[in-house]
Short mmCIF file of C-alpha atoms in Angstrom, two decimals:
data_model
loop_
_atom_site.label_atom_id
_atom_site.label_comp_id
_atom_site.label_asym_id
_atom_site.label_seq_id
_atom_site.Cartn_x
_atom_site.Cartn_y
_atom_site.Cartn_z
CA MET A 24 17.91 -26.45 -27.54
CA GLN A 25 19.46 -22.99 -27.63
CA GLY A 26 22.63 -24.02 -25.78
CA ALA A 27 23.70 -26.06 -28.78
CA TYR A 28 24.30 -22.91 -30.78
CA TYR A 29 26.58 -19.93 -30.50
CA ASN A 30 24.41 -16.99 -29.45
CA ASN A 31 26.11 -13.62 -29.08
CA SER A 32 24.76 -10.24 -30.09
CA ASN A 33 28.23 -9.15 -31.24
CA VAL A 34 28.71 -12.14 -33.56
CA VAL A 35 27.51 -11.78 -37.13
CA SER A 36 26.32 -14.60 -39.36
CA VAL A 37 27.23 -13.87 -43.01
CA ILE A 38 25.76 -15.19 -46.25
CA ILE A 39 27.12 -14.27 -49.69
CA THR A 40 24.86 -15.02 -52.66
CA ASP A 41 25.16 -14.45 -56.38
CA SER A 42 22.92 -11.94 -58.17
CA GLN A 43 20.17 -14.58 -58.35
CA ARG A 44 20.28 -14.90 -54.53
CA LEU A 45 21.77 -18.40 -54.58
CA ILE A 46 24.19 -19.00 -51.71
CA ILE A 47 27.88 -19.07 -52.62
CA TRP A 48 29.50 -18.87 -49.18
CA VAL A 49 28.64 -18.64 -45.48
CA ASN A 50 30.94 -17.92 -42.58
CA GLU A 51 31.61 -20.10 -39.55
CA GLN A 52 29.21 -18.10 -37.39
CA PHE A 53 26.37 -18.89 -39.80
CA SER A 54 26.91 -22.61 -39.19
CA LYS A 55 27.08 -22.10 -35.43
CA MET A 56 23.95 -19.97 -35.44
CA THR A 57 21.80 -22.10 -37.75
CA GLY A 58 23.28 -25.61 -37.63
CA TYR A 59 23.68 -25.68 -41.43
CA THR A 60 27.06 -26.23 -43.07
CA LEU A 61 28.14 -24.52 -46.28
CA SER A 62 27.74 -27.75 -48.27
CA GLU A 63 24.12 -28.03 -47.08
CA VAL A 64 23.11 -24.54 -48.17
CA LYS A 65 25.34 -23.84 -51.17
CA GLY A 66 23.25 -23.23 -54.31
CA LYS A 67 20.08 -22.67 -52.25
CA LYS A 68 18.34 -19.44 -51.33
CA PRO A 69 18.53 -17.92 -47.83
CA SER A 70 14.77 -18.33 -47.61
CA LEU A 71 15.47 -21.92 -46.52
CA LEU A 72 15.83 -20.38 -43.05
CA GLN A 73 12.21 -19.25 -43.10
CA GLY A 74 9.34 -21.26 -41.67
CA ARG A 75 5.83 -21.34 -40.30
CA ASN A 76 6.04 -18.24 -38.11
CA THR A 77 8.22 -16.14 -40.40
CA GLU A 78 6.41 -12.84 -40.74
CA LEU A 79 4.76 -12.40 -44.15
CA SER A 80 5.16 -8.63 -43.89
CA ALA A 81 8.93 -9.02 -43.32
CA LYS A 82 9.26 -11.34 -46.33
CA GLU A 83 7.42 -8.84 -48.52
CA ARG A 84 9.58 -5.94 -47.32
CA ILE A 85 12.75 -7.93 -47.99
CA ARG A 86 11.63 -8.93 -51.50
CA ALA A 87 10.80 -5.31 -52.32
CA ALA A 88 14.11 -4.05 -50.95
CA LEU A 89 16.12 -6.64 -52.90
CA LYS A 90 14.39 -5.49 -56.07
CA ARG A 91 15.45 -1.91 -55.41
CA GLU A 92 19.09 -3.07 -55.05
CA LYS A 93 19.66 -0.79 -52.06
CA PRO A 94 21.16 -1.70 -48.64
CA PHE A 95 18.55 -2.18 -45.93
CA HIS A 96 17.94 -3.43 -42.38
CA ASP A 97 15.00 -5.45 -41.09
CA ARG A 98 13.99 -8.02 -38.47
CA ILE A 99 12.64 -11.47 -39.19
CA THR A 100 11.89 -14.78 -37.53
CA ASN A 101 14.06 -17.57 -38.97
CA TYR A 102 14.59 -21.24 -38.18
CA ARG A 103 17.65 -23.29 -37.33
CA LYS A 104 18.25 -26.71 -38.85
CA ASN A 105 16.81 -28.38 -35.75
CA GLY A 106 13.52 -26.48 -36.17
CA GLU A 107 14.09 -23.95 -33.41
CA GLU A 108 12.95 -20.46 -34.32
CA TYR A 109 14.90 -17.29 -33.58
CA THR A 110 14.25 -13.62 -34.28
CA CYS A 111 17.19 -11.72 -35.70
CA ALA A 112 18.33 -8.31 -36.82
CA LEU A 113 19.07 -8.52 -40.55
CA SER A 114 21.17 -6.37 -42.87
CA ILE A 115 21.44 -6.95 -46.63
CA HIS A 116 23.84 -5.16 -48.99
CA PRO A 117 23.89 -5.42 -52.79
CA VAL A 118 27.39 -5.56 -54.30
CA PHE A 119 28.18 -4.26 -57.78
CA ASN A 120 31.07 -5.00 -60.11
CA THR A 121 33.29 -2.31 -61.58
CA GLU A 122 30.80 -1.83 -64.43
CA GLY A 123 28.05 -1.06 -61.92
CA ILE A 124 26.24 -4.35 -62.53
CA LEU A 125 24.80 -6.26 -59.58
CA SER A 126 27.05 -9.24 -58.80
CA ASN A 127 26.23 -10.36 -55.27
CA PHE A 128 24.18 -9.83 -52.15
CA VAL A 129 25.68 -9.98 -48.67
CA ALA A 130 23.21 -10.82 -45.91
CA MET A 131 24.20 -10.49 -42.25
CA GLU A 132 22.24 -11.57 -39.19
CA VAL A 133 22.65 -11.05 -35.47
CA ASP A 134 20.72 -13.54 -33.33
CA ASN A 135 19.13 -10.83 -31.22
CA ASN A 136 15.92 -9.02 -32.02
CA PHE A 137 16.93 -5.90 -30.08
CA VAL A 138 20.28 -5.19 -31.75
CA ASP A 139 20.44 -2.13 -33.99
CA PRO A 140 22.39 -3.16 -37.13
CA ASN A 141 23.75 0.39 -37.30
CA ASP A 142 25.60 -0.32 -34.04
CA VAL A 143 27.36 -3.42 -35.40
CA GLU A 144 30.45 -2.38 -37.36
CA LEU A 145 30.62 -5.51 -39.52
CA MET A 146 27.06 -4.99 -40.76
CA LYS A 147 28.01 -1.65 -42.37
CA ILE A 148 30.15 -2.90 -45.27
CA SER A 149 30.61 -0.74 -48.35
CA SER A 150 30.46 -1.71 -52.00
CA THR A 151 33.80 -3.11 -53.08
CA LYS A 152 36.14 -1.20 -55.38
CA LYS A 153 38.36 -2.73 -58.02
CA THR A 154 41.12 -4.95 -56.64
CA GLY A 155 43.07 -7.96 -57.84
CA LEU A 156 40.46 -10.14 -56.16
CA THR A 157 37.07 -10.99 -57.56
CA THR A 158 34.21 -9.38 -55.66
CA THR A 159 33.12 -12.62 -53.99
CA LYS A 160 36.66 -13.59 -53.02
CA GLU A 161 37.27 -10.14 -51.57
CA LEU A 162 34.16 -10.37 -49.42
CA GLU A 163 35.02 -13.89 -48.28
CA LEU A 164 38.48 -12.74 -47.25
CA TYR A 165 37.07 -9.76 -45.34
CA PHE A 166 34.65 -11.88 -43.36
CA LYS A 167 37.25 -14.59 -42.72
CA LEU A 168 39.50 -11.85 -41.36
CA ASN A 169 36.77 -10.72 -38.97
CA ASP A 170 36.05 -14.30 -37.88
CA PHE A 171 39.76 -14.82 -37.21
CA PHE A 172 40.00 -11.68 -35.08
CA ARG A 173 36.91 -12.51 -33.07
CA LYS A 174 37.77 -16.16 -32.51
CA GLU A 175 41.57 -16.13 -32.09
CA LYS A 176 42.04 -12.53 -30.85
CA PRO A 177 45.42 -11.96 -32.57
CA TYR A 178 45.16 -8.27 -31.64
CA LEU A 179 46.12 -9.21 -28.07
CA ASN A 180 49.65 -9.67 -29.40
CA PRO A 181 51.15 -6.15 -29.33
CA ASP A 182 53.50 -7.09 -32.18
CA ILE A 183 50.91 -8.63 -34.52
CA SER A 184 51.82 -7.88 -38.12
CA LEU A 185 50.00 -7.87 -41.43
CA ASN A 186 52.24 -10.68 -42.67
CA GLN A 187 51.36 -12.89 -39.69
CA VAL A 188 47.67 -12.43 -40.37
CA CYS A 189 48.24 -13.13 -44.06
CA ASN A 190 50.00 -16.39 -43.23
CA TYR A 191 47.00 -17.53 -41.21
CA LEU A 192 44.51 -16.54 -43.92
CA GLU A 193 46.75 -17.91 -46.69
CA THR A 194 46.77 -14.70 -48.68
CA ASN A 195 49.28 -11.93 -49.36
CA SER A 196 49.70 -8.53 -47.76
CA ASN A 197 48.86 -6.62 -50.93
CA TYR A 198 45.46 -8.21 -51.28
CA LEU A 199 44.61 -8.07 -47.59
CA SER A 200 45.54 -4.38 -47.34
CA GLN A 201 43.31 -3.61 -50.33
CA VAL A 202 40.39 -5.54 -48.88
CA ILE A 203 40.62 -3.82 -45.49
CA ASN A 204 40.84 -0.42 -47.15
CA ASN A 205 37.95 -1.14 -49.53
CA GLN A 206 35.63 -2.41 -46.80
CA THR A 207 36.51 -0.04 -43.96
CA GLY A 208 38.25 2.94 -45.52
CA LYS A 209 41.02 2.38 -42.96
CA ASN A 210 44.40 0.66 -42.83
CA PHE A 211 45.45 -2.56 -41.11
CA ARG A 212 46.67 -0.81 -37.94
CA TYR A 213 43.35 0.98 -37.49
CA PHE A 214 41.50 -2.30 -38.06
CA VAL A 215 43.58 -4.03 -35.36
CA ASN A 216 43.15 -1.18 -32.90
CA GLN A 217 39.39 -1.16 -33.17
CA PHE A 218 39.37 -4.66 -31.68
CA ARG A 219 41.71 -3.56 -28.89
CA VAL A 220 39.37 -0.66 -28.13
CA GLN A 221 36.40 -3.01 -27.97
CA GLU A 222 38.36 -5.35 -25.69
CA PHE A 223 39.24 -2.47 -23.37
CA GLN A 224 35.62 -1.31 -23.22
CA ALA A 225 34.43 -4.85 -22.47
CA ILE A 226 36.95 -5.29 -19.64
CA VAL A 227 36.35 -1.96 -17.90
CA SER A 228 32.60 -2.58 -18.04
CA THR A 229 33.14 -5.50 -15.64
CA SER A 230 34.80 -5.65 -12.25
CA LYS A 231 37.21 -8.46 -13.05
CA MET A 232 40.19 -6.11 -13.39
CA SER A 233 39.03 -3.29 -11.13
CA ASN A 234 42.24 -3.44 -9.07
CA PHE A 235 44.44 -2.84 -12.11
CA THR A 236 45.50 0.49 -13.61
CA LEU A 237 44.00 1.53 -16.92
CA TYR A 238 47.35 1.08 -18.62
CA SER A 239 47.68 -2.46 -17.21
CA ILE A 240 44.29 -3.25 -18.70
CA ALA A 241 45.40 -1.64 -21.95
CA GLN A 242 48.45 -3.92 -22.08
CA SER A 243 46.20 -6.95 -21.63
CA CYS A 244 44.29 -5.72 -24.71
CA GLY A 245 47.40 -5.58 -26.89
CA PHE A 246 48.44 -1.95 -26.47
CA LYS A 247 52.19 -1.58 -26.19
CA ASN A 248 52.68 2.12 -25.54
CA LYS A 249 50.86 4.31 -23.01
CA SER A 250 50.57 7.41 -25.19
CA THR A 251 49.46 5.32 -28.18
CA PHE A 252 46.80 3.70 -26.00
CA HIS A 253 45.38 7.09 -24.97
CA ASN A 254 45.47 8.43 -28.52
CA VAL A 255 43.82 5.35 -30.03
CA ILE A 256 41.02 5.29 -27.46
CA LEU A 257 40.36 8.98 -28.00
CA ASN A 258 40.47 8.62 -31.78
CA HIS A 259 38.08 5.66 -31.86
CA THR A 260 35.61 6.74 -29.17
CA GLY A 261 36.01 10.49 -28.74
CA LYS A 262 36.60 9.86 -25.03
CA THR A 263 39.63 9.38 -22.82
CA PRO A 264 40.23 5.97 -21.23
CA LYS A 265 39.34 7.43 -17.82
CA CYS A 266 36.02 8.77 -19.10
CA ILE A 267 35.15 5.33 -20.45
CA ALA A 268 36.15 3.62 -17.18
CA ASP A 269 34.25 6.17 -15.06
CA LYS A 270 31.11 5.46 -17.06
CA TYR A 271 31.02 2.05 -15.39
#
């Protein structure tokens, strides 16, 4: 039954494998989407999600793309642990070590056949650069960070700091800053603000706060300063807050 699982086109299920495509780590959304825990899938191949109606043509395209060791997008019918099938948008990225040797694959799924992976920010990761973390640990930390922001919404706190996030993730600010920069090309403040921008867009697209001023809505999204709010929205979207609100 679909209601038993977390189904949201903005939520990304993540699988990290080694170079042999054996699963090393999955995020919390993977378990919610599929019903499988990390302990149940660790050491197995992601193909365990495939079943009777999985498209042969999609499987062949994926195999060929993995061989080429290039990032790619596709769509495929997979199966949850309870046998229910679902069609998802899929994005797979090879990851190379500092010597240029393939070390991992990162597979990301959105449980929605109509989502364009190019429109989902998390599905556009870049190859990692050299940091004090191993490649796999860096990727795990990046996806845990995204899960934390989506689930707990720490960005709603206007005074959220890098150290506070580090305490939650049990890491240090040096490492986390490097990971954010490697994966997004941006700093921590930009990373936080992108979630605030998304929150603002989601709120103004509904009527639940239609009687509030744009700045009041901005404050509910974690923005602390009016001019900063306008500048951040413009920088992230290319539009003013009013233009975004008028769209709806």
